[in-house]
mmCIF file of N, CA and C in Angstrom:
data_model
loop_
_atom_site.group_PDB
_atom_site.id
_atom_site.type_symbol
_atom_site.label_atom_id
_atom_site.label_comp_id
_atom_site.label_asym_id
_atom_site.label_seq_id
_atom_site.Cartn_x
_atom_site.Cartn_y
_atom_site.Cartn_z
ATOM 1 N N PRO A 13 39.513 6.395 9.112
ATOM 2 C CA PRO A 13 38.368 7.093 9.718
ATOM 3 C C PRO A 13 37.557 7.862 8.672
ATOM 4 N N THR A 14 36.290 8.043 8.947
ATOM 5 C CA THR A 14 35.429 8.825 8.063
ATOM 6 C C THR A 14 35.723 10.317 8.259
ATOM 7 N N LYS A 15 35.121 11.129 7.403
ATOM 8 C CA LYS A 15 35.300 12.579 7.532
ATOM 9 C C LYS A 15 34.794 13.071 8.889
ATOM 10 N N ASP A 16 33.654 12.556 9.326
ATOM 11 C CA ASP A 16 33.117 12.947 10.636
ATOM 12 C C ASP A 16 34.043 12.515 11.765
ATOM 13 N N ASP A 17 34.603 11.317 11.632
ATOM 14 C CA ASP A 17 35.572 10.852 12.628
ATOM 15 C C ASP A 17 36.783 11.781 12.682
ATOM 16 N N MET A 18 37.272 12.158 11.504
ATOM 17 C CA MET A 18 38.442 13.043 11.452
ATOM 18 C C MET A 18 38.124 14.396 12.077
ATOM 19 N N GLN A 19 36.924 14.897 11.857
ATOM 20 C CA GLN A 19 36.532 16.164 12.466
ATOM 21 C C GLN A 19 36.577 16.045 13.988
ATOM 22 N N ASP A 20 36.083 14.935 14.515
ATOM 23 C CA ASP A 20 36.136 14.701 15.961
ATOM 24 C C ASP A 20 37.579 14.590 16.453
ATOM 25 N N ILE A 21 38.414 13.917 15.677
ATOM 26 C CA ILE A 21 39.817 13.757 16.054
ATOM 27 C C ILE A 21 40.529 15.105 16.030
ATOM 28 N N PHE A 22 40.261 15.921 15.014
ATOM 29 C CA PHE A 22 40.846 17.271 14.981
ATOM 30 C C PHE A 22 40.436 18.044 16.231
ATOM 31 N N SER A 23 39.170 17.939 16.624
ATOM 32 C CA SER A 23 38.702 18.695 17.790
ATOM 33 C C SER A 23 39.365 18.211 19.082
ATOM 34 N N ILE A 24 39.721 16.940 19.148
ATOM 35 C CA ILE A 24 40.427 16.418 20.320
ATOM 36 C C ILE A 24 41.830 17.012 20.402
ATOM 37 N N TYR A 25 42.546 16.996 19.282
ATOM 38 C CA TYR A 25 43.935 17.451 19.289
ATOM 39 C C TYR A 25 44.088 18.974 19.305
ATOM 40 N N ILE A 26 43.042 19.699 18.966
ATOM 41 C CA ILE A 26 43.119 21.162 18.980
ATOM 42 C C ILE A 26 42.825 21.719 20.378
ATOM 43 N N LYS A 27 42.230 20.873 21.244
ATOM 44 C CA LYS A 27 41.920 21.317 22.609
ATOM 45 C C LYS A 27 43.184 21.790 23.312
ATOM 46 N N GLY A 28 43.070 22.906 23.994
ATOM 47 C CA GLY A 28 44.196 23.455 24.738
ATOM 48 C C GLY A 28 45.126 24.303 23.903
ATOM 49 N N LYS A 29 44.894 24.361 22.600
ATOM 50 C CA LYS A 29 45.719 25.185 21.704
ATOM 51 C C LYS A 29 45.011 26.527 21.489
ATOM 52 N N LEU A 30 45.799 27.552 21.295
ATOM 53 C CA LEU A 30 45.241 28.863 20.961
ATOM 54 C C LEU A 30 44.822 28.839 19.498
ATOM 55 N N VAL A 31 43.554 29.100 19.253
ATOM 56 C CA VAL A 31 43.013 29.062 17.896
ATOM 57 C C VAL A 31 42.517 30.453 17.529
ATOM 58 N N ASN A 32 42.895 30.881 16.346
ATOM 59 C CA ASN A 32 42.447 32.161 15.824
ATOM 60 C C ASN A 32 41.269 31.874 14.897
ATOM 61 N N GLY A 33 40.067 32.016 15.416
ATOM 62 C CA GLY A 33 38.872 31.718 14.644
ATOM 63 C C GLY A 33 38.015 30.690 15.363
ATOM 64 N N ASP A 34 37.017 30.212 14.662
ATOM 65 C CA ASP A 34 36.060 29.262 15.214
ATOM 66 C C ASP A 34 36.627 27.838 15.167
ATOM 67 N N VAL A 35 36.735 27.198 16.311
ATOM 68 C CA VAL A 35 37.324 25.858 16.409
ATOM 69 C C VAL A 35 36.516 24.847 15.603
ATOM 70 N N LYS A 36 35.212 24.890 15.724
ATOM 71 C CA LYS A 36 34.361 23.935 15.024
ATOM 72 C C LYS A 36 34.528 24.058 13.509
ATOM 73 N N GLU A 37 34.578 25.291 13.019
ATOM 74 C CA GLU A 37 34.766 25.517 11.581
ATOM 75 C C GLU A 37 36.141 25.029 11.137
ATOM 76 N N LEU A 38 37.163 25.324 11.939
ATOM 77 C CA LEU A 38 38.512 24.885 11.601
ATOM 78 C C LEU A 38 38.555 23.362 11.488
ATOM 79 N N CYS A 39 37.962 22.667 12.435
ATOM 80 C CA CYS A 39 37.961 21.201 12.418
ATOM 81 C C CYS A 39 37.195 20.663 11.216
ATOM 82 N N HIS A 40 36.087 21.292 10.886
ATOM 83 C CA HIS A 40 35.285 20.869 9.733
ATOM 84 C C HIS A 40 36.057 21.062 8.430
ATOM 85 N N VAL A 41 36.645 22.242 8.247
ATOM 86 C CA VAL A 41 37.400 22.533 7.020
ATOM 87 C C VAL A 41 38.612 21.606 6.908
ATOM 88 N N ALA A 42 39.299 21.392 8.018
ATOM 89 C CA ALA A 42 40.475 20.522 8.008
ATOM 90 C C ALA A 42 40.093 19.085 7.652
ATOM 91 N N ALA A 43 39.026 18.569 8.258
ATOM 92 C CA ALA A 43 38.592 17.200 7.975
ATOM 93 C C ALA A 43 38.162 17.057 6.522
ATOM 94 N N THR A 44 37.480 18.055 5.993
ATOM 95 C CA THR A 44 37.053 18.034 4.597
ATOM 96 C C THR A 44 38.255 18.036 3.668
ATOM 97 N N ALA A 45 39.230 18.896 3.961
ATOM 98 C CA ALA A 45 40.428 18.972 3.124
ATOM 99 C C ALA A 45 41.210 17.663 3.153
ATOM 100 N N LEU A 46 41.355 17.083 4.334
ATOM 101 C CA LEU A 46 42.081 15.820 4.442
ATOM 102 C C LEU A 46 41.316 14.692 3.751
ATOM 103 N N ASP A 47 40.008 14.728 3.834
ATOM 104 C CA ASP A 47 39.180 13.702 3.208
ATOM 105 C C ASP A 47 39.311 13.713 1.686
ATOM 106 N N THR A 48 39.622 14.854 1.098
ATOM 107 C CA THR A 48 39.751 14.952 -0.362
ATOM 108 C C THR A 48 41.054 14.343 -0.865
ATOM 109 N N LYS A 49 41.977 14.077 0.025
ATOM 110 C CA LYS A 49 43.246 13.456 -0.374
ATOM 111 C C LYS A 49 43.032 11.948 -0.477
ATOM 112 N N ASP A 50 42.495 11.521 -1.608
ATOM 113 C CA ASP A 50 42.116 10.122 -1.811
ATOM 114 C C ASP A 50 43.297 9.164 -1.716
ATOM 115 N N ASP A 51 44.450 9.598 -2.173
ATOM 116 C CA ASP A 51 45.599 8.700 -2.221
ATOM 117 C C ASP A 51 46.457 8.760 -0.962
ATOM 118 N N TYR A 52 45.936 9.413 0.072
ATOM 119 C CA TYR A 52 46.728 9.606 1.277
ATOM 120 C C TYR A 52 46.136 8.817 2.432
ATOM 121 N N PHE A 53 46.993 8.105 3.157
ATOM 122 C CA PHE A 53 46.553 7.343 4.322
ATOM 123 C C PHE A 53 46.137 8.301 5.436
ATOM 124 N N LYS A 54 44.986 8.080 6.013
ATOM 125 C CA LYS A 54 44.469 8.960 7.062
ATOM 126 C C LYS A 54 44.389 8.200 8.374
ATOM 127 N N SER A 55 44.823 8.855 9.454
ATOM 128 C CA SER A 55 44.764 8.224 10.771
ATOM 129 C C SER A 55 44.730 9.299 11.842
ATOM 130 N N GLY A 56 44.419 8.889 13.043
ATOM 131 C CA GLY A 56 44.445 9.815 14.170
ATOM 132 C C GLY A 56 45.838 10.375 14.392
ATOM 133 N N ALA A 57 46.859 9.553 14.194
ATOM 134 C CA ALA A 57 48.242 10.013 14.351
ATOM 135 C C ALA A 57 48.568 11.090 13.322
ATOM 136 N N GLN A 58 48.043 10.939 12.112
ATOM 137 C CA GLN A 58 48.287 11.945 11.072
ATOM 138 C C GLN A 58 47.599 13.262 11.443
ATOM 139 N N VAL A 59 46.407 13.193 11.979
ATOM 140 C CA VAL A 59 45.698 14.400 12.405
ATOM 141 C C VAL A 59 46.489 15.101 13.515
ATOM 142 N N LYS A 60 46.990 14.328 14.465
ATOM 143 C CA LYS A 60 47.806 14.899 15.539
ATOM 144 C C LYS A 60 49.028 15.606 14.969
ATOM 145 N N SER A 61 49.686 14.987 14.010
ATOM 146 C CA SER A 61 50.862 15.582 13.377
ATOM 147 C C SER A 61 50.510 16.882 12.651
ATOM 148 N N ILE A 62 49.377 16.912 11.982
ATOM 149 C CA ILE A 62 48.939 18.125 11.281
ATOM 150 C C ILE A 62 48.754 19.267 12.275
ATOM 151 N N ILE A 63 48.110 18.993 13.403
ATOM 152 C CA ILE A 63 47.892 20.023 14.412
ATOM 153 C C ILE A 63 49.217 20.498 15.006
ATOM 154 N N GLU A 64 50.133 19.574 15.256
ATOM 155 C CA GLU A 64 51.441 19.959 15.803
ATOM 156 C C GLU A 64 52.202 20.850 14.822
ATOM 157 N N LYS A 65 52.180 20.499 13.545
ATOM 158 C CA LYS A 65 52.868 21.310 12.531
ATOM 159 C C LYS A 65 52.188 22.663 12.355
ATOM 160 N N ALA A 66 50.865 22.689 12.421
ATOM 161 C CA ALA A 66 50.135 23.951 12.320
ATOM 162 C C ALA A 66 50.457 24.850 13.512
ATOM 163 N N SER A 67 50.654 24.240 14.683
ATOM 164 C CA SER A 67 51.042 24.996 15.878
ATOM 165 C C SER A 67 52.391 25.671 15.667
ATOM 166 N N LEU A 68 53.322 24.953 15.055
ATOM 167 C CA LEU A 68 54.638 25.531 14.773
ATOM 168 C C LEU A 68 54.533 26.699 13.797
ATOM 169 N N CYS A 69 53.678 26.566 12.796
ATOM 170 C CA CYS A 69 53.443 27.671 11.854
ATOM 171 C C CYS A 69 52.910 28.891 12.597
ATOM 172 N N ALA A 70 51.977 28.665 13.495
ATOM 173 C CA ALA A 70 51.375 29.764 14.259
ATOM 174 C C ALA A 70 52.404 30.429 15.164
ATOM 175 N N ILE A 71 53.264 29.643 15.787
ATOM 176 C CA ILE A 71 54.303 30.200 16.662
ATOM 177 C C ILE A 71 55.273 31.058 15.851
ATOM 178 N N LYS A 72 55.701 30.560 14.707
ATOM 179 C CA LYS A 72 56.616 31.326 13.848
ATOM 180 C C LYS A 72 55.979 32.642 13.413
ATOM 181 N N ARG A 73 54.700 32.580 13.083
ATOM 182 C CA ARG A 73 53.991 33.786 12.642
ATOM 183 C C ARG A 73 53.894 34.788 13.788
ATOM 184 N N GLU A 74 53.615 34.301 14.990
ATOM 185 C CA GLU A 74 53.502 35.197 16.138
ATOM 186 C C GLU A 74 54.851 35.827 16.476
ATOM 187 N N ILE A 75 55.923 35.049 16.400
ATOM 188 C CA ILE A 75 57.263 35.588 16.653
ATOM 189 C C ILE A 75 57.592 36.697 15.656
ATOM 190 N N ALA A 76 57.112 36.540 14.436
ATOM 191 C CA ALA A 76 57.342 37.549 13.398
ATOM 192 C C ALA A 76 56.463 38.785 13.589
ATOM 193 N N GLY A 77 55.598 38.760 14.618
ATOM 194 C CA GLY A 77 54.781 39.928 14.928
ATOM 195 C C GLY A 77 53.376 39.890 14.367
ATOM 196 N N ASP A 78 52.970 38.764 13.853
ATOM 197 C CA ASP A 78 51.623 38.647 13.287
ATOM 198 C C ASP A 78 50.677 38.058 14.336
ATOM 199 N N LYS A 79 49.456 37.772 13.933
ATOM 200 C CA LYS A 79 48.423 37.294 14.848
ATOM 201 C C LYS A 79 48.811 35.979 15.520
ATOM 202 N N ALA A 80 48.318 35.794 16.719
ATOM 203 C CA ALA A 80 48.602 34.587 17.495
ATOM 204 C C ALA A 80 47.536 33.529 17.236
ATOM 205 N N GLY A 81 47.903 32.280 17.398
ATOM 206 C CA GLY A 81 46.949 31.185 17.320
ATOM 207 C C GLY A 81 46.918 30.483 15.977
ATOM 208 N N ILE A 82 46.534 29.222 16.038
ATOM 209 C CA ILE A 82 46.382 28.406 14.830
ATOM 210 C C ILE A 82 45.153 28.902 14.079
ATOM 211 N N ASP A 83 45.285 29.041 12.779
ATOM 212 C CA ASP A 83 44.115 29.398 11.982
ATOM 213 C C ASP A 83 43.941 28.386 10.845
ATOM 214 N N ILE A 84 42.875 28.536 10.120
ATOM 215 C CA ILE A 84 42.559 27.605 9.043
ATOM 216 C C ILE A 84 43.677 27.565 8.019
ATOM 217 N N HIS A 85 44.269 28.710 7.721
ATOM 218 C CA HIS A 85 45.352 28.767 6.737
ATOM 219 C C HIS A 85 46.522 27.870 7.153
ATOM 220 N N ASP A 86 46.882 27.889 8.441
ATOM 221 C CA ASP A 86 47.977 27.044 8.924
ATOM 222 C C ASP A 86 47.685 25.569 8.665
ATOM 223 N N VAL A 87 46.485 25.161 9.023
ATOM 224 C CA VAL A 87 46.108 23.751 8.881
ATOM 225 C C VAL A 87 46.042 23.353 7.409
ATOM 226 N N LEU A 88 45.447 24.193 6.582
ATOM 227 C CA LEU A 88 45.339 23.871 5.157
ATOM 228 C C LEU A 88 46.703 23.839 4.481
ATOM 229 N N THR A 89 47.610 24.697 4.900
ATOM 230 C CA THR A 89 48.966 24.683 4.354
ATOM 231 C C THR A 89 49.636 23.340 4.606
ATOM 232 N N ILE A 90 49.501 22.841 5.833
ATOM 233 C CA ILE A 90 50.097 21.551 6.172
ATOM 234 C C ILE A 90 49.437 20.431 5.374
ATOM 235 N N ILE A 91 48.118 20.425 5.302
ATOM 236 C CA ILE A 91 47.404 19.366 4.566
ATOM 237 C C ILE A 91 47.752 19.404 3.091
ATOM 238 N N ASN A 92 47.823 20.587 2.512
ATOM 239 C CA ASN A 92 48.139 20.696 1.085
ATOM 240 C C ASN A 92 49.562 20.258 0.765
ATOM 241 N N ASN A 93 50.440 20.302 1.757
ATOM 242 C CA ASN A 93 51.832 19.887 1.534
ATOM 243 C C ASN A 93 52.082 18.420 1.863
ATOM 244 N N LEU A 94 51.034 17.676 2.184
ATOM 245 C CA LEU A 94 51.204 16.240 2.481
ATOM 246 C C LEU A 94 51.544 15.488 1.210
#
């Protein structure tokens, strides 16, 4: 998928999730970051997995007493560790 496609896919999988910040910006930044990984296979399933892992990061952070919701940092952490 293209970067624009990935942004749309991120927005599909983020629906219904608690997001800390602007959803549109998060999807744009995430798609841009994933697009820069030239040697990495990109797919809708991979985007779904990134959102699921970012959700787990957000839950752990909230349990520890920090802010609730997925934020850009969560998503970028997962993408950078691919």
